[in-house]
Amino acid sequence: MTKDFSINVEHVTRVEGHGNIILDVKNGKIKKVEWQVSEAPRFFEAMLRGRNYDELQPITSRICGICSIGHSLASLKATEDALDVKISKQTGILRRLAINAENMQSHILHVGYLALPDLLDVGSVFPLVGTKHKDALLKIVKLHRLSNVMSDLICGRTTHPIRLVVGGFSAIPSKKQLLDLKKELVEGLEITKEVADVVKSVAGNFPNFKRETEYIALTSNNEYALYDGVIASTDTGKHPDYKNYEKIMNEYFVPQSTAFYAKHARDSYMVGALARFNLNNKQLHPVAKKVADMFGLKPVNYNPFMNNIAQVVEFVHNIEDSVNWIDILVDEGVRDEQPNEVKLKAGRGVGIIEAPRGILIHDYTLNDKGRCMKANCVIPTNQNHANIQKDMEEFVPQIIDKPEKEIELNLEMLVRAYDPCISCSTHYLDVKFV
Amino acid sequence: MKTRVAFFDFSSCEGCQLQIANLEEEILDLIEIVDVVSFREVMKEHSNEYDIAVIEGSIMRPMDEHRLRKIRSRCKILVALGACATTGGINKIRNQWPVENVIKEVYKDADIKDNEFFNAFQTKAVNEVIPVDYYIHGCPINRDEFKHVITSLALGKKPVIPTYPVCVECKKNENVCLFELGKYCLGPITRAGCNAICPTNGSPCDGCRGILSKPDVECVMEILQRYDLTYEELKSRCTLYNTNVFNPKDGMTLVRRSKND
């Protein structure tokens, strides 16, 4: 088969930030296949230099609008680690509610607004208003609103949380507000099952593609790890030495280009919902497990498109988990407590959490005046870029005989499956494999 | 024909665009009165024919300037969306250092000389490159204000943006003044319109909506005196979102006016 064509998708749509897909085929042979990232560099690590310890959260929250709660929590954990600030049990629970809320908001946005249009053969969700899918769309909007109502209540705002501060919370929800939220969550669980059915009915449109790779996520003995845990890999097991995360997340340059890559045991690895599912699925709550079974999702699943499904499963888990935590909070009594006191000292702190798109690390060195001397942030999407590229290299030969438009759509769907958040790139990435 | 609106993003966290998705069911009302013809973050469809261009993000590179000028030439009305676009936002924190310095800090010795993606200059707000017709302030924007601005423009009306300080909204919310609680708040000099969301949640105002063009300097001086705070600290607090405010070149200075002023 001889075929000449090229695909050049500049600024892939329905993803956060700017990335391009380049495919060049001559005589049926692949000359070039590239996942490029053209986002403007934002220099966050440089901006943090000299800032006061209590400004690090508000600044780094602005790395990403979608996962601002994740960045805020990683930032606070790093700052508290450096200053040796302990948090109360209540703060730990409220932060878990915050991380659940964000995971829900981000996942439903991705599955419902960004990924689903591909499965229903439309360019965006807007045309669905006039179709038989309107009802499903309204349910998705409802779940999106529920997630944001929860962020509003716990964090004071949906994007760029206000109440999350060093040592605790600047304001605390009341018992009544929490019980009202619980009621909405319980109702939301039913709506989620209905939306899962809709996704199930079209999930056959996801390409059946597999590539063995390594998965990295936090893991914990106590829970399905999002807020707390140790770094773990499907290849190498647990790595409890969190301050030496750089031994796992090796960011490196490809010699012939300027690329920052991340690798560990293999050429690339994947982080995010599918990585968490592959490592921690036994700790999912019961309904989430049922939904995973409904989709036939079993560990270790090597199909990147199933990341979409893992997000649906996590959404269900987050609701169940939040209901449990609210019950505990209400049982023990919600206290209107002040954030724990901070005593300045020099030191280095590392905060690691699971953001919606995967493991996220903030690393700060503070001086004895509480000023930041050095900062490093390891962003989930940066860790996925190499894996996206490796997937494309293996995926393209499998679909090369399809019509051009279909190849293009398949590659876009692959990128979207990772739910990349390119605007997050505090490090610049320019992936080139020519 | 419905007013055609297009959204474009530059250097930002894209959180202000997200606020549009966060309108939830109300987006469906909004698309009754406007046609969204381009919005890369949520739709594949795209058209270069539009009446209103909404710009999110700061301008950092020649290639971005080029793209922005093209957008300006195609639209009738241009709206800057969110702090990164309206004032440069936190992206301007880095302007205190030369570009070479910040590149070195983040990218160390990577060979990026000939890469146009890296060809960054000092962060600019949108109006430092092209004329802006309307501003939707905040980090992130207030969704209600977004609705107000877009529906006003679609109906051919002029949107109204507050010219009074955050304190007005804070008082309306019956909050205890954060200065009373020993915190340092920029509410007295910051443009309202956020419904004082930060002080209402127990956190001081960081001035993300920009400093008022005519802040009541006498009142600010009185606050500094009453709570035994320094002007220097006020200046340092403004370096998150308003690094330019104290630069007379940029037309805004917080100096005590003479009695005859």
XYZ file of C-alpha atoms in Angstrom:
695
model
C 0.000 0.000 0.000
C 1.533 3.306 -1.027
C 0.008 6.411 0.376
C 1.255 9.993 0.801
C -0.375 12.290 3.300
C 0.298 14.530 6.225
C -1.734 15.517 9.242
C -1.047 18.739 11.055
C -3.420 19.516 13.889
C -2.323 22.866 15.265
C -3.654 23.495 18.767
C -5.637 20.327 19.451
C -9.127 21.358 20.578
C -10.970 20.281 23.732
C -7.799 20.007 25.815
C -6.355 22.475 28.324
C -3.477 24.361 26.737
C -1.752 24.242 23.383
C -0.409 21.110 21.698
C 0.004 19.963 18.086
C -0.147 16.588 16.329
C 2.138 16.086 13.329
C 2.033 13.013 11.100
C 3.910 12.697 7.833
C 3.484 9.593 5.658
C 5.371 8.991 2.377
C 4.831 5.840 0.270
C 2.833 4.346 3.086
C 5.794 4.744 5.471
C 5.758 6.963 8.539
C 8.357 9.696 8.128
C 7.401 11.638 11.198
C 4.952 11.316 14.051
C 5.093 13.957 16.739
C 3.200 15.154 19.748
C 4.306 18.786 20.080
C 3.660 21.224 22.875
C 3.613 24.891 21.942
C 2.462 26.422 25.205
C 4.243 29.618 26.214
C 6.628 29.015 29.098
C 5.407 30.623 32.330
C 8.447 30.406 34.632
C 6.647 29.621 37.867
C 9.687 28.276 39.692
C 11.465 31.559 38.996
C 8.469 33.609 40.170
C 8.453 31.882 43.563
C 11.943 33.064 44.438
C 11.895 35.370 47.448
C 8.141 35.042 48.075
C 6.822 34.668 51.608
C 5.771 31.150 52.698
C 2.095 32.175 52.745
C 2.202 33.443 49.151
C 3.348 30.125 47.660
C -0.163 28.610 47.621
C -1.903 31.607 46.019
C 0.794 31.842 43.343
C 1.091 28.140 42.481
C -2.692 27.723 42.471
C -2.489 29.859 39.310
C -0.408 27.221 37.525
C -3.684 25.582 36.541
C -7.311 26.665 36.552
C -8.638 23.115 36.369
C -6.476 21.616 39.113
C -5.927 24.680 41.305
C -7.028 22.732 44.389
C -4.434 20.033 43.646
C -1.676 22.599 43.242
C -2.828 24.382 46.395
C -2.738 21.175 48.440
C 0.664 20.066 47.099
C 1.922 23.570 47.866
C 0.548 23.618 51.418
C 1.925 20.122 52.126
C 5.382 21.195 50.908
C 5.285 24.411 52.956
C 4.055 22.579 56.064
C 6.732 19.900 55.575
C 9.440 22.572 55.395
C 8.147 24.471 58.446
C 7.181 21.339 60.387
C 3.547 22.457 60.760
C 1.102 19.707 61.749
C -2.549 19.742 60.705
C -5.621 18.637 62.677
C -7.678 15.553 61.860
C -10.507 17.852 60.758
C -8.204 19.683 58.337
C -7.134 16.301 56.920
C -10.771 15.363 56.313
C -11.736 18.729 54.806
C -8.718 18.572 52.487
C -9.837 15.111 51.362
C -13.268 16.555 50.574
C -11.556 19.352 48.621
C -9.493 16.896 46.568
C -12.580 14.760 45.899
C -14.500 17.831 44.724
C -11.760 18.794 42.292
C -11.314 15.271 40.991
C -15.056 15.143 40.312
C -15.140 18.557 38.628
C -12.162 17.793 36.430
C -13.255 14.250 35.493
C -16.852 15.137 34.577
C -15.604 18.125 32.573
C -13.246 15.854 30.688
C -15.460 12.831 30.158
C -18.670 14.796 29.589
C -17.598 17.967 27.765
C -14.260 17.084 26.145
C -14.215 13.342 25.371
C -17.893 12.419 24.865
C -18.399 14.555 21.695
C -15.944 12.218 19.870
C -18.051 9.202 20.806
C -21.250 10.919 19.654
C -19.658 12.270 16.480
C -20.094 15.982 17.225
C -17.543 18.811 17.481
C -18.578 19.963 20.931
C -21.359 19.502 23.461
C -23.308 22.514 22.151
C -24.986 20.671 19.211
C -26.256 18.018 21.655
C -28.824 20.516 22.939
C -31.028 19.855 19.920
C -30.685 16.050 19.931
C -31.919 13.016 21.851
C -28.755 13.367 23.941
C -29.988 16.579 25.572
C -31.142 14.688 28.651
C -27.711 13.077 29.092
C -26.065 16.478 28.621
C -28.248 18.035 31.318
C -27.301 15.219 33.707
C -23.616 15.845 33.018
C -24.119 19.574 33.656
C -25.835 18.690 36.944
C -22.870 16.576 38.075
C -20.489 19.347 37.052
C -22.505 21.782 39.142
C -22.558 19.371 42.095
C -18.742 19.166 42.000
C -18.482 22.941 41.949
C -21.030 23.410 44.735
C -18.804 21.126 46.817
C -15.638 23.108 45.984
C -17.465 26.342 46.786
C -18.481 25.038 50.193
C -15.143 23.505 51.226
C -12.724 25.908 49.503
C -14.723 29.148 49.252
C -14.487 29.123 45.450
C -14.445 26.610 42.616
C -11.258 27.838 40.951
C -8.305 29.134 42.991
C -9.411 28.045 46.449
C -9.524 30.720 49.164
C -9.984 28.769 52.400
C -7.002 26.428 51.969
C -4.171 28.023 53.974
C -0.947 26.918 55.689
C -1.900 24.948 58.817
C -5.608 24.548 58.100
C -8.635 26.453 56.812
C -9.468 30.182 56.905
C -13.185 29.336 57.162
C -15.045 26.108 57.976
C -18.394 24.866 56.618
C -21.200 24.364 59.137
C -22.711 21.008 60.077
C -25.926 21.967 58.282
C -24.085 22.896 55.098
C -22.227 19.578 55.165
C -25.442 17.606 55.650
C -27.082 19.498 52.758
C -24.077 18.626 50.611
C -24.339 14.978 51.631
C -27.944 14.912 50.450
C -26.919 16.305 47.066
C -24.056 13.796 46.818
C -26.390 10.873 47.483
C -28.719 12.129 44.737
C -25.682 12.705 42.514
C -24.641 9.082 42.862
C -27.865 7.988 41.169
C -27.397 10.515 38.339
C -23.809 9.305 37.917
C -24.998 5.730 37.402
C -27.293 6.991 34.629
C -24.464 8.934 32.989
C -22.236 5.842 33.273
C -24.912 3.914 31.332
C -24.812 6.543 28.572
C -21.004 6.324 28.392
C -21.261 2.525 28.359
C -23.628 2.645 25.384
C -20.999 4.408 23.226
C -17.757 3.179 24.866
C -17.375 0.717 21.968
C -16.294 3.733 19.876
C -13.031 3.987 21.815
C -10.256 2.385 19.753
C -9.127 -0.991 21.008
C -5.443 -0.182 21.456
C -2.990 -1.528 23.994
C 0.629 -0.774 24.795
C 2.359 -2.127 27.846
C 3.855 0.645 29.934
C 4.652 1.581 33.527
C 2.041 3.239 35.764
C 2.992 5.505 38.668
C 0.697 6.852 41.398
C 0.515 7.402 45.136
C -0.547 4.396 47.162
C -1.608 4.036 50.793
C -2.446 1.231 53.201
C -5.444 3.198 54.474
C -7.359 4.389 51.452
C -7.502 4.887 47.683
C -4.658 7.403 47.729
C -5.321 10.958 46.575
C -4.310 13.318 49.403
C -1.666 11.146 51.060
C 0.464 8.104 50.290
C 3.813 6.903 48.982
C 4.984 6.818 45.381
C 4.366 3.412 43.767
C 4.956 1.858 40.354
C 3.404 -1.135 38.595
C 6.980 -2.137 37.665
C 8.977 -1.499 40.819
C 6.566 -1.328 43.773
C 6.663 1.243 46.589
C 9.184 4.081 46.967
C 8.665 5.592 50.428
C 11.638 7.991 50.275
C 9.473 10.910 49.149
C 12.123 13.612 49.354
C 14.111 11.774 46.699
C 11.249 11.739 44.194
C 13.712 12.839 41.516
C 15.042 9.270 41.452
C 11.624 8.183 40.161
C 10.540 11.141 38.052
C 13.632 11.470 35.925
C 13.092 14.575 33.871
C 15.628 14.530 31.084
C 16.512 15.935 27.689
C 16.463 14.023 24.448
C 19.946 14.771 23.072
C 18.839 15.960 19.617
C 16.142 18.275 20.998
C 15.247 20.531 23.885
C 12.657 18.158 25.323
C 12.042 17.563 28.980
C 10.955 13.950 29.289
C 10.101 11.851 32.279
C 11.023 8.199 32.587
C 11.575 5.633 35.282
C 11.853 1.897 34.668
C 11.070 2.120 30.911
C 11.160 4.734 28.144
C 8.014 6.377 29.479
C 5.317 5.998 32.106
C 1.718 7.060 32.614
C 0.089 8.890 35.526
C -3.561 9.755 36.185
C -6.843 7.953 36.811
C -5.864 4.771 34.943
C -2.522 4.600 36.798
C -4.327 4.985 40.130
C -6.885 2.368 39.154
C -4.164 -0.055 38.068
C -2.337 0.349 41.374
C -5.101 0.877 43.923
C -8.345 -0.582 42.524
C -8.853 -2.869 45.546
C -9.448 0.209 47.708
C -12.279 1.625 45.593
C -15.641 1.970 47.328
C -18.317 -0.653 46.449
C -20.373 1.200 43.825
C -17.196 2.372 42.068
C -16.060 -1.264 41.894
C -19.396 -2.227 40.350
C -19.085 0.506 37.716
C -15.540 -0.701 36.889
C -16.948 -4.231 36.447
C -19.726 -2.896 34.236
C -17.068 -1.533 31.842
C -14.925 -4.673 32.192
C -12.100 -2.532 33.580
C -9.546 -4.804 35.259
C -5.974 -4.172 36.426
C -3.472 -3.934 34.853
C -5.263 -2.309 31.913
C -2.869 -1.116 29.184
C -5.390 0.719 26.973
C -4.835 4.506 27.380
C -8.375 5.187 26.120
C -9.645 3.436 29.248
C -8.352 6.435 31.227
C -11.737 7.969 30.356
C -13.481 5.029 32.002
C -11.175 5.087 35.021
C -12.278 8.732 35.459
C -15.939 7.693 35.522
C -15.084 5.024 38.109
C -13.180 7.556 40.233
C -16.068 10.035 40.045
C -18.306 7.421 41.655
C -15.626 6.613 44.228
C -15.192 10.311 45.105
C -18.912 10.654 45.840
C -18.965 7.563 48.075
C -15.764 8.645 49.789
C -17.078 12.171 50.449
C -20.303 10.861 51.961
C -18.229 8.708 54.347
C -16.001 11.601 55.387
C -18.976 13.917 55.950
C -20.527 11.270 58.231
C -17.299 11.090 60.258
C -17.008 14.898 60.488
C -20.604 15.287 61.600
C -20.327 12.408 64.104
C -17.245 13.888 65.709
C -18.630 17.448 65.621
C -17.503 20.187 63.226
C -15.205 22.582 65.107
C -14.717 26.211 64.067
C -10.937 25.930 64.502
C -8.177 28.331 63.464
C -5.225 27.228 61.295
C -2.314 25.813 63.320
C 0.382 28.293 64.243
C 3.503 28.648 62.104
C 7.005 29.072 63.553
C 9.522 30.130 60.934
C 12.597 28.005 60.340
C 14.858 27.208 57.431
C 14.310 23.914 55.659
C 13.194 21.988 52.615
C 9.741 20.496 52.203
C 8.163 18.223 49.633
C 4.400 17.870 49.117
C 2.969 15.074 46.973
C -0.690 14.572 46.067
C -2.738 13.044 43.269
C -4.187 15.785 41.055
C -6.948 14.699 38.637
C -4.336 14.068 35.927
C -1.855 12.287 38.167
C 0.866 12.565 40.723
C 1.882 16.155 41.485
C 4.910 17.279 43.483
C 5.883 20.663 44.923
C 9.332 21.050 46.472
C 10.331 24.241 48.312
C 13.437 25.364 50.164
C 12.700 28.153 52.660
C 15.147 30.367 54.553
C 14.797 31.253 58.251
C 12.674 34.310 57.368
C 10.095 32.056 55.647
C 11.141 33.175 52.169
C 11.315 30.695 49.309
C 14.868 30.211 48.037
C 14.248 27.409 45.554
C 11.209 25.701 44.083
C 10.475 22.765 41.839
C 7.102 21.514 40.607
C 6.640 18.156 38.876
C 3.474 18.334 36.799
C 1.364 15.271 35.874
C 0.969 16.156 32.208
C 4.717 16.596 31.767
C 5.136 13.045 32.996
C 2.636 11.814 30.401
C 4.045 13.514 27.287
C 6.629 10.811 26.567
C 3.960 8.133 26.993
C 1.628 9.943 24.552
C 4.447 10.070 22.013
C 5.295 6.363 22.468
C 1.611 5.459 22.139
C 1.359 7.434 18.888
C 4.393 5.670 17.451
C 2.779 2.310 18.098
C -0.814 3.333 17.323
C -0.258 4.950 13.901
C 0.930 1.776 12.069
C -2.199 0.000 13.357
C -4.566 2.606 11.864
C -2.579 3.764 8.833
C -4.965 2.169 6.323
C -7.945 4.099 7.645
C -9.129 7.303 5.903
C -7.062 10.368 6.801
C -9.866 12.070 8.714
C -10.333 8.992 10.842
C -6.612 8.738 11.607
C -6.655 12.384 12.637
C -9.671 11.856 14.881
C -8.119 8.731 16.406
C -4.921 10.607 17.246
C -6.876 13.505 18.725
C -8.865 11.027 20.795
C -5.616 9.472 22.025
C -4.316 12.859 23.173
C -7.667 13.685 24.786
C -7.736 10.339 26.600
C -4.765 11.562 28.643
C -6.762 14.690 29.505
C -3.560 16.693 29.076
C -3.317 19.949 30.953
C -0.668 21.689 28.955
C -1.218 25.094 30.499
C 0.112 23.438 33.654
C 3.545 23.139 32.106
C 5.735 25.118 34.426
C 8.565 23.398 32.660
C 8.488 23.939 28.972
C 8.247 20.875 26.784
C 9.132 20.510 23.162
C 8.781 16.882 22.229
C 10.559 15.918 19.041
C 11.311 12.413 17.827
C 12.441 12.978 14.257
C -28.334 37.378 13.268
C -27.035 36.546 16.713
C -23.831 38.231 17.933
C -20.886 35.961 17.178
C -18.420 35.465 20.042
C -14.977 33.846 19.845
C -12.700 32.933 22.755
C -8.906 32.876 22.535
C -6.358 31.899 25.144
C -2.806 33.086 25.635
C -0.516 32.630 28.618
C -2.692 31.759 31.592
C -4.041 28.899 33.672
C -7.249 28.887 31.550
C -9.210 29.179 34.791
C -11.181 32.175 33.511
C -12.439 30.220 30.493
C -13.328 27.499 32.952
C -15.648 29.956 34.723
C -17.690 30.027 31.543
C -18.109 26.233 31.728
C -18.886 26.802 35.402
C -21.977 28.815 34.439
C -23.495 25.301 34.229
C -27.101 25.355 32.949
C -26.868 29.099 32.265
C -24.498 28.512 29.338
C -27.488 27.067 27.551
C -29.337 30.359 28.133
C -26.323 32.324 26.956
C -26.105 30.464 23.643
C -29.723 31.483 23.038
C -28.553 35.079 22.548
C -24.998 34.637 21.192
C -23.343 32.275 18.748
C -20.102 30.844 20.109
C -18.041 30.417 16.933
C -14.645 29.560 18.417
C -13.691 28.218 21.836
C -10.764 25.796 21.488
C -10.916 24.574 25.065
C -14.384 23.041 24.609
C -15.160 22.892 20.891
C -13.634 21.690 17.640
C -15.699 23.996 15.407
C -13.938 27.239 14.500
C -14.685 30.319 12.427
C -12.685 33.475 11.714
C -15.885 35.504 11.395
C -16.802 36.992 14.754
C -18.087 40.214 16.311
C -16.692 39.915 19.825
C -13.284 38.446 20.625
C -12.687 37.474 24.249
C -8.988 37.241 25.124
C -7.679 35.294 28.087
C -4.037 35.365 29.160
C -0.932 37.529 29.024
C 1.214 38.179 26.003
C 4.735 36.811 26.290
C 6.214 36.226 22.830
C 6.378 37.854 19.373
C 4.376 34.919 17.953
C 1.609 35.661 20.473
C 1.620 39.372 19.552
C 1.239 38.422 15.918
C -1.733 36.149 16.656
C -3.350 38.793 18.859
C -3.089 41.514 16.178
C -4.795 39.200 13.702
C -7.660 38.632 16.132
C -7.973 42.395 16.724
C -8.216 42.995 12.982
C -11.081 40.499 12.683
C -13.325 41.603 15.571
C -15.491 44.640 16.245
C -15.235 44.486 20.032
C -12.333 43.081 22.017
C -12.762 42.042 25.649
C -9.857 41.222 27.988
C -10.828 38.313 30.245
C -9.235 37.876 33.664
C -6.214 39.359 35.413
C -3.583 37.828 33.094
C -5.193 39.713 30.203
C -6.398 42.876 31.972
C -3.264 43.704 33.986
C -0.747 40.940 33.275
C -1.727 39.296 36.564
C 0.740 37.108 38.392
C 2.608 36.542 35.125
C 4.136 39.965 35.768
C 5.863 38.817 38.946
C 8.735 37.706 36.744
C 9.155 41.154 35.197
C 11.363 42.142 38.138
C 14.108 40.020 36.528
C 15.485 40.043 32.987
C 14.018 37.279 30.790
C 17.418 35.531 30.500
C 17.469 35.165 34.272
C 14.078 33.425 34.575
C 14.791 31.139 31.609
C 18.048 30.072 33.256
C 16.278 29.389 36.576
C 13.669 27.059 35.055
C 15.375 25.519 32.032
C 18.966 25.512 33.315
C 21.339 24.831 30.411
C 18.838 23.516 27.859
C 19.720 24.557 24.333
C 16.725 26.675 23.392
C 18.324 29.580 21.549
C 16.749 29.016 18.137
C 13.369 27.890 19.414
C 10.678 30.515 18.758
C 8.453 28.995 21.445
C 11.020 30.215 23.981
C 11.412 33.658 22.479
C 9.846 35.384 25.501
C 9.847 39.048 26.386
C 8.674 40.739 29.591
C 5.025 39.854 30.312
C 2.498 42.266 28.768
C -1.189 42.795 29.455
C -3.362 42.699 26.325
C -3.702 46.501 26.176
C 0.055 46.859 25.963
C -0.157 45.285 22.498
C -3.533 46.293 21.010
C -6.490 48.468 22.094
C -8.962 46.780 24.469
C -12.623 47.822 24.502
C -13.862 46.174 27.698
C -12.333 44.516 30.747
C -13.565 41.589 32.847
C -11.270 41.688 35.863
C -10.291 39.111 38.467
C -8.253 35.989 39.124
C -10.418 34.185 38.372
C -13.212 36.300 36.885
C -16.592 36.529 38.564
C -19.057 34.497 36.455
C -21.916 36.913 37.065
C -19.824 39.808 35.823
C -18.933 37.800 32.712
C -22.626 37.198 32.031
C -23.381 40.883 32.576
C -20.654 42.044 30.181
C -21.412 39.584 27.396
C -25.205 39.997 27.515
C -24.859 43.806 27.642
C -22.584 43.796 24.595
C -24.831 41.351 22.740
C -27.757 43.715 23.377
C -25.743 46.745 22.300
C -25.485 48.189 25.805
C -22.448 49.375 27.726
C -21.554 47.075 30.644
C -21.023 48.692 34.043
C -17.948 47.747 36.085
C -17.656 48.983 39.711
C -15.382 51.939 40.399
C -15.574 51.613 44.191
C -13.352 49.508 46.490
C -13.857 45.892 47.637
C -14.566 47.282 51.152
C -18.029 48.384 49.983
C -19.001 44.796 49.123
C -17.224 43.443 52.200
C -19.272 45.717 54.483
C -22.441 44.665 52.703
C -21.548 41.047 53.541
C -21.275 42.119 57.211
C -17.720 40.771 57.584
C -15.463 41.749 60.458
C -12.723 43.921 58.918
C -9.600 41.800 58.400
C -7.396 44.641 59.651
C -9.230 44.229 62.974
C -8.180 40.562 62.926
C -4.540 41.474 62.404
C -4.454 40.652 58.690
C -3.300 42.866 55.817
C -5.943 43.358 53.144
C -5.853 45.268 49.837
C -9.642 45.714 49.860
C -9.490 49.495 50.437
C -7.638 50.164 47.168
C -8.892 47.301 44.966
C -11.686 47.540 42.403
C -14.875 45.792 43.586
C -17.007 43.403 41.558
C -15.964 40.108 43.176
C -18.500 40.441 45.990
C -15.507 40.553 48.359
C -15.180 36.790 48.010
C -11.738 36.480 49.645
C -12.374 38.521 52.825
C -15.771 36.819 53.112
C -13.896 33.497 53.259
C -11.449 34.772 55.864
C -8.573 35.569 53.510
C -7.213 39.029 52.719
C -7.749 40.655 49.327
C -4.675 40.306 47.089
C -5.842 42.970 44.652
C -6.465 40.619 41.702
C -9.056 42.943 40.135
C -6.540 45.750 39.899
C -6.044 48.904 41.917
C -8.691 51.616 41.575
C -7.679 54.382 39.210
C -8.473 56.873 41.971
C -7.994 55.147 45.320
C -8.902 57.154 48.391
C -5.360 57.770 49.526
C -6.356 59.669 52.684
C -8.415 56.691 53.813
C -5.559 54.270 53.120
C -3.143 56.418 55.086
C -5.596 56.487 57.977
C -5.823 52.684 57.966
C -2.037 52.337 57.918
C -1.828 54.703 60.879
C -4.632 53.120 62.876
C -3.245 49.594 62.583
C 0.393 50.671 62.802
C 1.283 49.347 59.338
C 3.838 50.626 56.873
C 3.554 51.962 53.367
C 6.427 49.638 52.416
C 4.341 46.623 53.407
C 1.444 47.902 51.331
C 3.793 48.110 48.375
C 5.090 44.602 48.929
C 1.536 43.212 49.197
C 0.784 44.715 45.802
C 3.545 42.731 44.098
C 1.351 39.675 43.556
C -1.020 41.297 41.064
C -0.087 44.938 40.803
C 3.638 45.256 40.344
C 3.159 48.348 38.189
C 1.054 50.356 40.550
C 3.925 52.118 42.224
C 5.668 52.948 39.021
C 4.760 56.569 38.181
C 5.492 55.819 34.533
C 2.379 53.646 34.417
C 0.176 56.468 35.549
C -0.793 55.253 39.003
C 0.907 56.223 42.210
C -0.279 55.846 45.726
C 1.163 59.051 47.116
C -0.544 61.337 49.575
C -2.340 64.096 47.749
C -1.836 67.636 48.961
C -4.776 69.289 50.722
C -5.456 71.534 47.700
C -5.610 68.556 45.340
